[in-house]
C-alpha atoms as a printed R data frame, in Angstrom:
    type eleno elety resid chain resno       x       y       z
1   ATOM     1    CA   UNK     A     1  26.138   3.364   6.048
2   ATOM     2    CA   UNK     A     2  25.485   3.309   9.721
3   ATOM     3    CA   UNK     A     3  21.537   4.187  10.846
4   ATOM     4    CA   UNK     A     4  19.427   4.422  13.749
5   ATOM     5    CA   UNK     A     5  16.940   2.206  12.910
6   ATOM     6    CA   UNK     A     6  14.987   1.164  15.851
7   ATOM     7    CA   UNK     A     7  16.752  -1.219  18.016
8   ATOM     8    CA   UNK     A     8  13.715  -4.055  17.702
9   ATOM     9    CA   UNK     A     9  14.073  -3.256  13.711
10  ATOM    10    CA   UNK     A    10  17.625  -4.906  13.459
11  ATOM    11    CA   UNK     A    11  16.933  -8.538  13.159
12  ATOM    12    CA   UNK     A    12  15.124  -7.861   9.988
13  ATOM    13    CA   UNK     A    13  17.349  -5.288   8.320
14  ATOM    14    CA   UNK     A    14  20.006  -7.930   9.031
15  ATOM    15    CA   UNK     A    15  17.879 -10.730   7.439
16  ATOM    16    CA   UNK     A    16  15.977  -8.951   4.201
17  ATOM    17    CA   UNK     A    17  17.739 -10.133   0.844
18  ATOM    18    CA   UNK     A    18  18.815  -7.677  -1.052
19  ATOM    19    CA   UNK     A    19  17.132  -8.331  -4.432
20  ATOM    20    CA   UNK     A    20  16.941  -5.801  -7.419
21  ATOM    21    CA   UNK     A    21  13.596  -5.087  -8.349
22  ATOM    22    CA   UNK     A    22  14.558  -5.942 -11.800
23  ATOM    23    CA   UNK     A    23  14.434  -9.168 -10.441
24  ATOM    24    CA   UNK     A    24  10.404  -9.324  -9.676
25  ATOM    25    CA   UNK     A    25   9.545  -9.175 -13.358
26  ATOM    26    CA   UNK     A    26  11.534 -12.655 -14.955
27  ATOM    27    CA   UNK     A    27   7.937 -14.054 -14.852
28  ATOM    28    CA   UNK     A    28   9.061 -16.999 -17.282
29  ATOM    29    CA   UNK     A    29  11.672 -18.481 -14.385
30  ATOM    30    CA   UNK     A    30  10.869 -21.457 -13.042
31  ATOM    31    CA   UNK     A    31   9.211 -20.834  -9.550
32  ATOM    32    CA   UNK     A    32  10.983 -20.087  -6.179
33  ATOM    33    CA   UNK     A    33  12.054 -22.892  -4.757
34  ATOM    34    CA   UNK     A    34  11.967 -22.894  -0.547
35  ATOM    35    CA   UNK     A    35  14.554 -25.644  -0.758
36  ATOM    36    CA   UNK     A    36  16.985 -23.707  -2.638
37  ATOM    37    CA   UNK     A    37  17.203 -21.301   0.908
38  ATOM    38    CA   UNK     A    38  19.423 -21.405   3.740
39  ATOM    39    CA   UNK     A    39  17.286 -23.458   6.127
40  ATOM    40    CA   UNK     A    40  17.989 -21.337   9.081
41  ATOM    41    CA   UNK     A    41  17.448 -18.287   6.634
42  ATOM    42    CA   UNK     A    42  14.178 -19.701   6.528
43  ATOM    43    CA   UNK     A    43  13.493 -20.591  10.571
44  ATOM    44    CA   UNK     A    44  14.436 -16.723  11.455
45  ATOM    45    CA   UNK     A    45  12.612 -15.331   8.762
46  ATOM    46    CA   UNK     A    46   9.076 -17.281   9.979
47  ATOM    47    CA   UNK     A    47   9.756 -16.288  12.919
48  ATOM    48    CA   UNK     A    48  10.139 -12.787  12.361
49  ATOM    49    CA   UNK     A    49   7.317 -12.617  10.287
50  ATOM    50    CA   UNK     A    50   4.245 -11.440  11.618
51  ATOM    51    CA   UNK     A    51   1.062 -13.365  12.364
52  ATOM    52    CA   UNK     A    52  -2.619 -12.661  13.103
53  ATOM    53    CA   UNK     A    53  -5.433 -14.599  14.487
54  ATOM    54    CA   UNK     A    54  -9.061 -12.886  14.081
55  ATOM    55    CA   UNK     A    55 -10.800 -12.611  17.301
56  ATOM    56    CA   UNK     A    56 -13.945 -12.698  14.912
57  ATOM    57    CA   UNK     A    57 -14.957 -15.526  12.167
58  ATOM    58    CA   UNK     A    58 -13.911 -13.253   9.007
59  ATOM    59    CA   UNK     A    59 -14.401 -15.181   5.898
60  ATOM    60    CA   UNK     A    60 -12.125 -14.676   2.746
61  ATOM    61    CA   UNK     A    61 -13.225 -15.309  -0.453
62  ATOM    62    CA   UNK     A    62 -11.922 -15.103  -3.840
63  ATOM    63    CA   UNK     A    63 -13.311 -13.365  -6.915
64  ATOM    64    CA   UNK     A    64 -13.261 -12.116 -10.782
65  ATOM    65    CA   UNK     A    65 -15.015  -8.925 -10.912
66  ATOM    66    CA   UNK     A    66 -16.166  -7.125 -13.653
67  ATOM    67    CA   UNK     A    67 -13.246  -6.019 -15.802
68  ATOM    68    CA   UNK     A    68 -11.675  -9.229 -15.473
69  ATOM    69    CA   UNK     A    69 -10.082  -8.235 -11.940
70  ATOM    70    CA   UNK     A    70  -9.420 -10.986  -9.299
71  ATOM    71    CA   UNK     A    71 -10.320  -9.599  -5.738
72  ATOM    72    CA   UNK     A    72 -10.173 -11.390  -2.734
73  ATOM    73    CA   UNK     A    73 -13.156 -10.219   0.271
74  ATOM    74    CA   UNK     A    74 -12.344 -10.090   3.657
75  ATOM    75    CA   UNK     A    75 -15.708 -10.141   5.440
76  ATOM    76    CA   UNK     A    76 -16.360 -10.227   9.112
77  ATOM    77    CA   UNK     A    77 -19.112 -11.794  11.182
78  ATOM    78    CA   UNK     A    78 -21.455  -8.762  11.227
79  ATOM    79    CA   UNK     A    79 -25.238  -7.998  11.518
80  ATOM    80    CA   UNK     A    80 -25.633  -4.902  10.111
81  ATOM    81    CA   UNK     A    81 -23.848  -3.056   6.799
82  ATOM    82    CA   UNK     A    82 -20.855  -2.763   7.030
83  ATOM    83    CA   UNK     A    83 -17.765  -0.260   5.506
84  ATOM    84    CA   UNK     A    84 -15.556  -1.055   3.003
85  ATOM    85    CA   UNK     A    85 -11.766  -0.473   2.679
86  ATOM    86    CA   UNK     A    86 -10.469  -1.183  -1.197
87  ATOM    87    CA   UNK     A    87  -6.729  -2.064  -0.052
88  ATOM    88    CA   UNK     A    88  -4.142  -1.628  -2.876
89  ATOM    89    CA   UNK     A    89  -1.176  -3.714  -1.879
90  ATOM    90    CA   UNK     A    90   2.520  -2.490  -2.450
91  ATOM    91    CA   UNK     A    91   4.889  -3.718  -4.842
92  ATOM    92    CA   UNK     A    92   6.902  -0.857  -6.906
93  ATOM    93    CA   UNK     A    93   3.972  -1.670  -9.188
94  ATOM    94    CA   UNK     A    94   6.364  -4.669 -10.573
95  ATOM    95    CA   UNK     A    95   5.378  -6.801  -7.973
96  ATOM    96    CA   UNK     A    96   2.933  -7.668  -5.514
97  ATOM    97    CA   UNK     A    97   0.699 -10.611  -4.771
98  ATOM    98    CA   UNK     A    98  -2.926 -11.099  -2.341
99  ATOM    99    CA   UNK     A    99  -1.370 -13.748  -0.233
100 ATOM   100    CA   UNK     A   100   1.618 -12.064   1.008
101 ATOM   101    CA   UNK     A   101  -0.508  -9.113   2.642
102 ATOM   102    CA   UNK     A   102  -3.005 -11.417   4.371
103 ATOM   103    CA   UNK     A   103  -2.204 -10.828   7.689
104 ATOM   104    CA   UNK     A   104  -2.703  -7.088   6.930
105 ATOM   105    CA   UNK     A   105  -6.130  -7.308   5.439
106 ATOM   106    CA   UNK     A   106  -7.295  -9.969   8.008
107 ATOM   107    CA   UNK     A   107  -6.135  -7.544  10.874
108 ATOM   108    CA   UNK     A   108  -8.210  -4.647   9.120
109 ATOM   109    CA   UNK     A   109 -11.216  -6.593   8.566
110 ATOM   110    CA   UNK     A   110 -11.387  -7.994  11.934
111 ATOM   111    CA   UNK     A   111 -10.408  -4.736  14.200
112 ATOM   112    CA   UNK     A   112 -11.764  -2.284  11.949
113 ATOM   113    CA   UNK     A   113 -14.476  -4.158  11.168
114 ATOM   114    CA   UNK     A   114 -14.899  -3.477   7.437
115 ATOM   115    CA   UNK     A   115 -15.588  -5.528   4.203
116 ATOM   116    CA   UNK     A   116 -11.871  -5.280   3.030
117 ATOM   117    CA   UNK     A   117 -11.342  -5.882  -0.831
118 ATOM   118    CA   UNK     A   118  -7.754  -6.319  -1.893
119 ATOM   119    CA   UNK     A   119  -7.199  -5.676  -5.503
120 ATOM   120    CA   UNK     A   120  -4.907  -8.229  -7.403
121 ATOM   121    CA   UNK     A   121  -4.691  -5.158 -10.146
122 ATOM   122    CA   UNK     A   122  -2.286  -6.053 -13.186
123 ATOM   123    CA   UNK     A   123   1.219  -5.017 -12.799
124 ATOM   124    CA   UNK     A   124   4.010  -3.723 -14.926
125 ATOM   125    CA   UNK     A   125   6.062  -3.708 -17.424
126 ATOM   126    CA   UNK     A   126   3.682  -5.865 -19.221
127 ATOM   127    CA   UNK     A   127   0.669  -3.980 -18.123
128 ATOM   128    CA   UNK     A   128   1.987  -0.003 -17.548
129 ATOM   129    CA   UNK     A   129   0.135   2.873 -16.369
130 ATOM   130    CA   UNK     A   130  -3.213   3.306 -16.340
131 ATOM   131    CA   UNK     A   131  -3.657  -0.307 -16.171
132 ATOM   132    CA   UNK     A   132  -3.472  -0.728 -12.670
133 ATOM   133    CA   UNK     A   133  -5.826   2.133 -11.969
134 ATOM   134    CA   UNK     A   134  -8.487   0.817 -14.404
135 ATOM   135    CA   UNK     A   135  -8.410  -2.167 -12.117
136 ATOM   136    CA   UNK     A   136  -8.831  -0.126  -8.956
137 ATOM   137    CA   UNK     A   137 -11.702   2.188 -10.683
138 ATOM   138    CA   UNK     A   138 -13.220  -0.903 -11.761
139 ATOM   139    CA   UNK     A   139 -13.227  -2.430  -8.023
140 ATOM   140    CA   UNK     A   140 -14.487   0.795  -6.498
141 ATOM   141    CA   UNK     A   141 -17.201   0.468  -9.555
142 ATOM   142    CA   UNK     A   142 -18.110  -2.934  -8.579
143 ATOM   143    CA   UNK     A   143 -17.968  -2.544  -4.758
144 ATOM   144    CA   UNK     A   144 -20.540   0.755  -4.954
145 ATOM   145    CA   UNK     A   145 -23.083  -1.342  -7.442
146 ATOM   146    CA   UNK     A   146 -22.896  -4.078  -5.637
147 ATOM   147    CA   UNK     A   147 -23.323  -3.006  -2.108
148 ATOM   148    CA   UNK     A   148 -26.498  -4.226  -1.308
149 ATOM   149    CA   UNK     A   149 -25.029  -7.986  -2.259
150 ATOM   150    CA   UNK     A   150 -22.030  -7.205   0.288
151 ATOM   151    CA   UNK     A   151 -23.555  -5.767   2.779
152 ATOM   152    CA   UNK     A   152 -21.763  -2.777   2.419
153 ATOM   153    CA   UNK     A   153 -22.639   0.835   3.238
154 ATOM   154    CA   UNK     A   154 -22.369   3.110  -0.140
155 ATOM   155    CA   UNK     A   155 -21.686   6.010   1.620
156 ATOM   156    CA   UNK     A   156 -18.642   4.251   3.679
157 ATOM   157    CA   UNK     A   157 -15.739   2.912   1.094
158 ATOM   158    CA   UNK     A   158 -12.502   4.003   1.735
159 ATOM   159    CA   UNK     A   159  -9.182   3.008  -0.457
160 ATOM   160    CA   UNK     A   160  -5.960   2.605   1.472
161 ATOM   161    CA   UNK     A   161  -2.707   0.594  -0.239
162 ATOM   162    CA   UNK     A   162   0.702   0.903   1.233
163 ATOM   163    CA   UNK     A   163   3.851   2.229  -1.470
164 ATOM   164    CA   UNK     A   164   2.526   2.089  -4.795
165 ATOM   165    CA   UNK     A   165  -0.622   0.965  -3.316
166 ATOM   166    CA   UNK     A   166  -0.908   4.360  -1.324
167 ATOM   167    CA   UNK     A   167  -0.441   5.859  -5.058
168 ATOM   168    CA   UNK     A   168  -3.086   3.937  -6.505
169 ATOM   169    CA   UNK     A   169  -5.517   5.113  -3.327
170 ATOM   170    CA   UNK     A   170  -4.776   8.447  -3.863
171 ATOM   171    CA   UNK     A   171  -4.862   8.228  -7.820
172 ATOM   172    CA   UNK     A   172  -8.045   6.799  -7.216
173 ATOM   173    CA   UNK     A   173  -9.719   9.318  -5.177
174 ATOM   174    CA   UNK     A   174  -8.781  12.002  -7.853
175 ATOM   175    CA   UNK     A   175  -9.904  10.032 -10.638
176 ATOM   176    CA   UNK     A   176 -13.071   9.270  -9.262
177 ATOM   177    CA   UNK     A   177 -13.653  12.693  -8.122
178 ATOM   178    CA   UNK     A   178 -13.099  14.173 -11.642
179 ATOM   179    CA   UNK     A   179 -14.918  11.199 -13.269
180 ATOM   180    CA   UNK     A   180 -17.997  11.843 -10.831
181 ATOM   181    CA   UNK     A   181 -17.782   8.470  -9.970
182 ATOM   182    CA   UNK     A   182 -18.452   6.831  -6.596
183 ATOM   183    CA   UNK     A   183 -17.180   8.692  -3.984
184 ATOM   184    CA   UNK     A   184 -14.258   7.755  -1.629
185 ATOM   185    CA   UNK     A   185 -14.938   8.976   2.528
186 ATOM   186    CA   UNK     A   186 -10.982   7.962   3.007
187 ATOM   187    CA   UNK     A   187  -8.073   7.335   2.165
188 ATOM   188    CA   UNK     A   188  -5.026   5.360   3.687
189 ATOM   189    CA   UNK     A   189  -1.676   6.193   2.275
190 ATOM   190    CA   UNK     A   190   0.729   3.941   4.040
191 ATOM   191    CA   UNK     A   191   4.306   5.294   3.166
192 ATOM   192    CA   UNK     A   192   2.924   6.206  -0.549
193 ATOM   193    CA   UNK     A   193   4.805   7.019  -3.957
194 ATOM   194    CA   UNK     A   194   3.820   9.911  -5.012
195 ATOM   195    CA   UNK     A   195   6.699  11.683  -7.414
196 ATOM   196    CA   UNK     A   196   8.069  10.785 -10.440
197 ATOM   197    CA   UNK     A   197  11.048  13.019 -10.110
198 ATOM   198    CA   UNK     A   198  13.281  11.569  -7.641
199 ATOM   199    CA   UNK     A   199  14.504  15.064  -6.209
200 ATOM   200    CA   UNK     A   200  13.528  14.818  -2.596
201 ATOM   201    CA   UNK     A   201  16.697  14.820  -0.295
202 ATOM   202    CA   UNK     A   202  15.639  11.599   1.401
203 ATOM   203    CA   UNK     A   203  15.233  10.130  -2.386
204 ATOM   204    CA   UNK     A   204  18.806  11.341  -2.949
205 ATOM   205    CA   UNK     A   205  20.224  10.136   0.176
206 ATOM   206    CA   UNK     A   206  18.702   6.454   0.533
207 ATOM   207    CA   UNK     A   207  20.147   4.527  -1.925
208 ATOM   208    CA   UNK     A   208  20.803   1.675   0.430
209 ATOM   209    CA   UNK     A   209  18.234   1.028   3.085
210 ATOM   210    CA   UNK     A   210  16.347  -2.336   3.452
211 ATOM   211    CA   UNK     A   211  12.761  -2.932   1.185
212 ATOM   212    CA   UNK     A   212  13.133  -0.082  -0.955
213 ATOM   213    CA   UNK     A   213  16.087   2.668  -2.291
214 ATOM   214    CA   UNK     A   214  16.835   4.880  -4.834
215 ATOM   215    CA   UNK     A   215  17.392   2.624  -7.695
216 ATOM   216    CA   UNK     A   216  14.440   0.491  -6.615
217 ATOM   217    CA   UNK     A   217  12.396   3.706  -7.324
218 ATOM   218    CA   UNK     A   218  14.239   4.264 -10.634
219 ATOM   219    CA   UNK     A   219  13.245   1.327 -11.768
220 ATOM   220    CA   UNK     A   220   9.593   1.597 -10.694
221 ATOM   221    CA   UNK     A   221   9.069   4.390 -12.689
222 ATOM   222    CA   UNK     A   222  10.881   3.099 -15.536
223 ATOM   223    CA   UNK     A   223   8.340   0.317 -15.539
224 ATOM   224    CA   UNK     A   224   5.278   1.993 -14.490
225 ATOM   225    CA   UNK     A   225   5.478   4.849 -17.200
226 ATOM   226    CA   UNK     A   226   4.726   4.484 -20.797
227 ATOM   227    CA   UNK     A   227   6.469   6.878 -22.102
228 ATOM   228    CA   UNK     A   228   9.112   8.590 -20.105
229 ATOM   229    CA   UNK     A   229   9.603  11.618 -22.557
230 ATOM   230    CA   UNK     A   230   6.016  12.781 -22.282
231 ATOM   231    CA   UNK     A   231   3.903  14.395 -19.854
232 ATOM   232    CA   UNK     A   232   3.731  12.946 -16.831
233 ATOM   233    CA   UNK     A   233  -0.007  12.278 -15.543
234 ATOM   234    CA   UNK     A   234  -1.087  13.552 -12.107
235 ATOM   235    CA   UNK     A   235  -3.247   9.773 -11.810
236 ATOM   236    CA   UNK     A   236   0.339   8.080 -12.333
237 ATOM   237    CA   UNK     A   237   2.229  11.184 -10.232
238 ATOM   238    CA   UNK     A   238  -0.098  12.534  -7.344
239 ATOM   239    CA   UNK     A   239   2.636  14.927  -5.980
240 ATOM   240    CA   UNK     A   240   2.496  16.714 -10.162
241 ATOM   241    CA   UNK     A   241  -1.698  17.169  -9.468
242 ATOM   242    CA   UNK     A   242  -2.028  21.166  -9.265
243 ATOM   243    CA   UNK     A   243  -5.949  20.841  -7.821
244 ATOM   244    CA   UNK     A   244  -5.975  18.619  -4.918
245 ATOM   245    CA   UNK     A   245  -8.923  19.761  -3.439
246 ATOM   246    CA   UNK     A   246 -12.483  17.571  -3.104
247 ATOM   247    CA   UNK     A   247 -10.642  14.589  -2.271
248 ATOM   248    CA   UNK     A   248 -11.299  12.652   1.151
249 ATOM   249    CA   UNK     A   249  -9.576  12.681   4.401
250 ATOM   250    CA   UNK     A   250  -6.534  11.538   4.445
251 ATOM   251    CA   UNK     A   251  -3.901   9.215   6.760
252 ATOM   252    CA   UNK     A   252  -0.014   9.477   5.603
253 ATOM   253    CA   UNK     A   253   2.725   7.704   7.237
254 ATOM   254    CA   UNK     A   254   6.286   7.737   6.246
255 ATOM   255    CA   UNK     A   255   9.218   6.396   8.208
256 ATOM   256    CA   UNK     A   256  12.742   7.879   8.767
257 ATOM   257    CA   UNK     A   257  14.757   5.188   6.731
258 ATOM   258    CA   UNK     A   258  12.877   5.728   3.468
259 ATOM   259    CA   UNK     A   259  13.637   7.161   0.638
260 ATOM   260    CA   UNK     A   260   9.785   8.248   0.140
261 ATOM   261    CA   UNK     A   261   9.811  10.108   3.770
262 ATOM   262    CA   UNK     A   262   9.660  13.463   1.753
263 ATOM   263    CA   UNK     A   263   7.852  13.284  -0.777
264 ATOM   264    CA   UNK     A   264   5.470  12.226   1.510
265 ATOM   265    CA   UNK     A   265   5.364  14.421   3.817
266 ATOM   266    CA   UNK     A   266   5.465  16.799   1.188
267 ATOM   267    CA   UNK     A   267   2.248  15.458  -0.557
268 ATOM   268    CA   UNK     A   268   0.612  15.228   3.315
269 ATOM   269    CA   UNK     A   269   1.107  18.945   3.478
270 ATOM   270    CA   UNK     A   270  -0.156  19.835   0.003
271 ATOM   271    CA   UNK     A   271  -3.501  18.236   0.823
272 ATOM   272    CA   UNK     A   272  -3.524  20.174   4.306
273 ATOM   273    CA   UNK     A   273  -3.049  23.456   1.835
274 ATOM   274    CA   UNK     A   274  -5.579  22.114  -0.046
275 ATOM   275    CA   UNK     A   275  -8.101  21.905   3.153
276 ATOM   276    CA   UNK     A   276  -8.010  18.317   2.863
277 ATOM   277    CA   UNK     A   277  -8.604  17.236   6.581
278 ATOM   278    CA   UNK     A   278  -5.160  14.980   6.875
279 ATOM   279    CA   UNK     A   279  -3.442  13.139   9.703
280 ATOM   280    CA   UNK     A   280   0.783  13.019   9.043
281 ATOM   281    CA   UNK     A   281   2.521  10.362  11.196
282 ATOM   282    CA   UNK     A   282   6.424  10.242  10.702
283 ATOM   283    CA   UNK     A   283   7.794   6.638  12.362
284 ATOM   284    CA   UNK     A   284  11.502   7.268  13.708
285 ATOM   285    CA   UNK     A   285  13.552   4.330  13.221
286 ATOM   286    CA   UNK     A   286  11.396   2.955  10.355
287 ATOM   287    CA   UNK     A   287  12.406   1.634   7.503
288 ATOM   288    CA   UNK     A   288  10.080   1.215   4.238
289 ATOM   289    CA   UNK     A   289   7.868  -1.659   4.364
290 ATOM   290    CA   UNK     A   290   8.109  -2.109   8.227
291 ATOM   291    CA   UNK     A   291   4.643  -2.033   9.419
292 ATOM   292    CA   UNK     A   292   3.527  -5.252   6.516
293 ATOM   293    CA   UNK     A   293   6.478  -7.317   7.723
294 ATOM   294    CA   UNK     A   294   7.861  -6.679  11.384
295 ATOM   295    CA   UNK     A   295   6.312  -7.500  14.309
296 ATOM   296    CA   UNK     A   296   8.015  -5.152  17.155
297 ATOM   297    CA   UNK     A   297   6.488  -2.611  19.226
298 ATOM   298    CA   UNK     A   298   7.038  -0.006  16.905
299 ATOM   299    CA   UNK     A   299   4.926  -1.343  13.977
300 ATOM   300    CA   UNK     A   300   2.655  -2.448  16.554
301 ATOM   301    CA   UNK     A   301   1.902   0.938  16.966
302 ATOM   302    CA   UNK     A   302   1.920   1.803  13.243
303 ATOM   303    CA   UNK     A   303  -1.193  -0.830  12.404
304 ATOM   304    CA   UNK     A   304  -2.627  -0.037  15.413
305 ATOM   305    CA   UNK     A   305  -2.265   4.187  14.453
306 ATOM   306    CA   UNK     A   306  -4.028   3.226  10.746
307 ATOM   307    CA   UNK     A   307  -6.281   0.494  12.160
308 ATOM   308    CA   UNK     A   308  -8.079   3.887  14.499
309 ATOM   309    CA   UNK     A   309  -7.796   6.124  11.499
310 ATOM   310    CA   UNK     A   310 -10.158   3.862   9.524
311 ATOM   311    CA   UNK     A   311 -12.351   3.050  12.546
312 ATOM   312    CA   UNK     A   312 -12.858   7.010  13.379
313 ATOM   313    CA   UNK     A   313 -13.372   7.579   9.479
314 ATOM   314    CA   UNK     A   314 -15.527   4.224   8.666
315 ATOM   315    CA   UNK     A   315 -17.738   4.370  12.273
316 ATOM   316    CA   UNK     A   316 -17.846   7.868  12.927
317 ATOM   317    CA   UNK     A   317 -19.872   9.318   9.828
């Protein structure tokens, strides 16, 4: 089906693979091989991608945190405390790995500046929900006991993930709020998943567009949940929570081409209900997944919309 995805956008829907998701969890196959590509498949892909120099030293460091949870710290060149963003990378919660959303956490720690911990939580089907919650809740544990070591500012940590890392943000902020745990100031829900029931006319509709479609999120949720004839949990579902209230500010951003667009505007406008202070941003000509892998004007303007969100909620408290 003919779209209007934005003009810039077209090299890269013409280039992305289509590749089942089914496909992201054969963890026993032998690893992908570069070779095996088209080499001019490659050469315009590289080149598409985008790249990101700091204009500050930011040093990146790998961990195992408490809970057996591999982190990796993005820390800038700073004098004083700094914020912290706990940044839940996308993935259907299948997939998913720290290296392939460097350029994103480099570009936050360096403009925001923040201390940004990226969560390598554990993914399903081998590890369904709550797994990969436990391993954010035990991050946002870790980061608020240990702030004094990272020079980090208690009273400024933020969570922010993009797809089913948006989820896991927002998951997060209610499960630490009904826990009494350590409080979230923000959160950063970059075109999130937030429903379970697949009803939403732009979940209907989409069942083709690049990054992410209909059957992609079928199979998400097939993965992710347990145990598909019971209840559905509100930590697993946000968009099924009936109390949304006491939860941090919020950023959403959905784009046109997505088959999440309504459920997240939908879940943007329950937290407004909810007097949840919340900023909506809907990208025309956007496809899922644009702002982590394009490099065009438009997502330009899409890190650079998030990358003020987190500066006016991280350095204006």
């Amino acid at each position: 089906m003919s779209r209007a995805y934005d003009p810039d956008l077209l090299p890269y829907v013409e280039t992305i693979p289509s590749v089942e998701l089914s496909e992201f969890i054969k963890r026993d196959r032998p690893p992908f091989d570069p070779a095996a590509m088209d080499p001019a498949v490659i050469e315009k892909m590289t080149k598409l991608l985008p790249q990101y120099t700091p204009e500050r030293p930011v040093a990146v460091e790998d961990r195992v945190i408490p809970g057996d949870v591999r982190v990796r710290l993005y820390r800038p060149e700073s004098d004083t405390p700094l914020p912290a963003l706990i940044y839940l990378h996308g993935g259907g919660f299948v997939s998913g790995e720290l290296d392939f959303f460097q350029v994103r956490n480099l570009r936050f720690a360096d403009r925001i500046p923040a201390l940004v911990i990226a969560v390598d939580y554990r993914l399903a089907p081998e590890h369904p929900f709550p797994a990969a919650l436990e391993d954010c809740m035990a991050t946002l544990e870790w980061v608020h006991a240990s702030a004094g070591e990272l020079g980090v500012d208690p009273g400024r940590i933020a969570a922010g993930g993009d797809s089913a890392g948006g989820n896991l943000s927002t998951a997060l902020a209610m499960l630490t709020r009904d826990r009494g745990g350590p409080p979230l100031c923000f959160q950063l829900l970059d075109v999130p998943v937030t429903d379970d029931r697949l009803e939403t006319p732009s979940m209907r509709d989409f069942v083709d567009t690049p990054m992410w479609n209909r059957g992609d999120a079928i199979l998400s949720w097939r993965y992710y949940l347990p145990d598909e004839d019971g209840p559905v949990s509100p930590y697993a579902a946000p968009a099924r929570a009936e109390d949304l209230s006491g939860l941090p500010p919020a950023y959403v951003s959905v784009c046109e081409f997505d088959p999440l667009r309504d459920e997240g505007i939908a879940y943007a406008q329950r937290l407004v209900q909810a007097g949840i202070h919340t900023e909506l941003h809907l990208y025309p000509g956007a496809f899922h997944g644009a702002a982590v892998i394009a490099d065009t004007a438009l997502t330009r303007r899409m890190n650079e919309d998030m990358i003020e969100a987190l500066r006016r909620a991280l350095h204006s408290l």
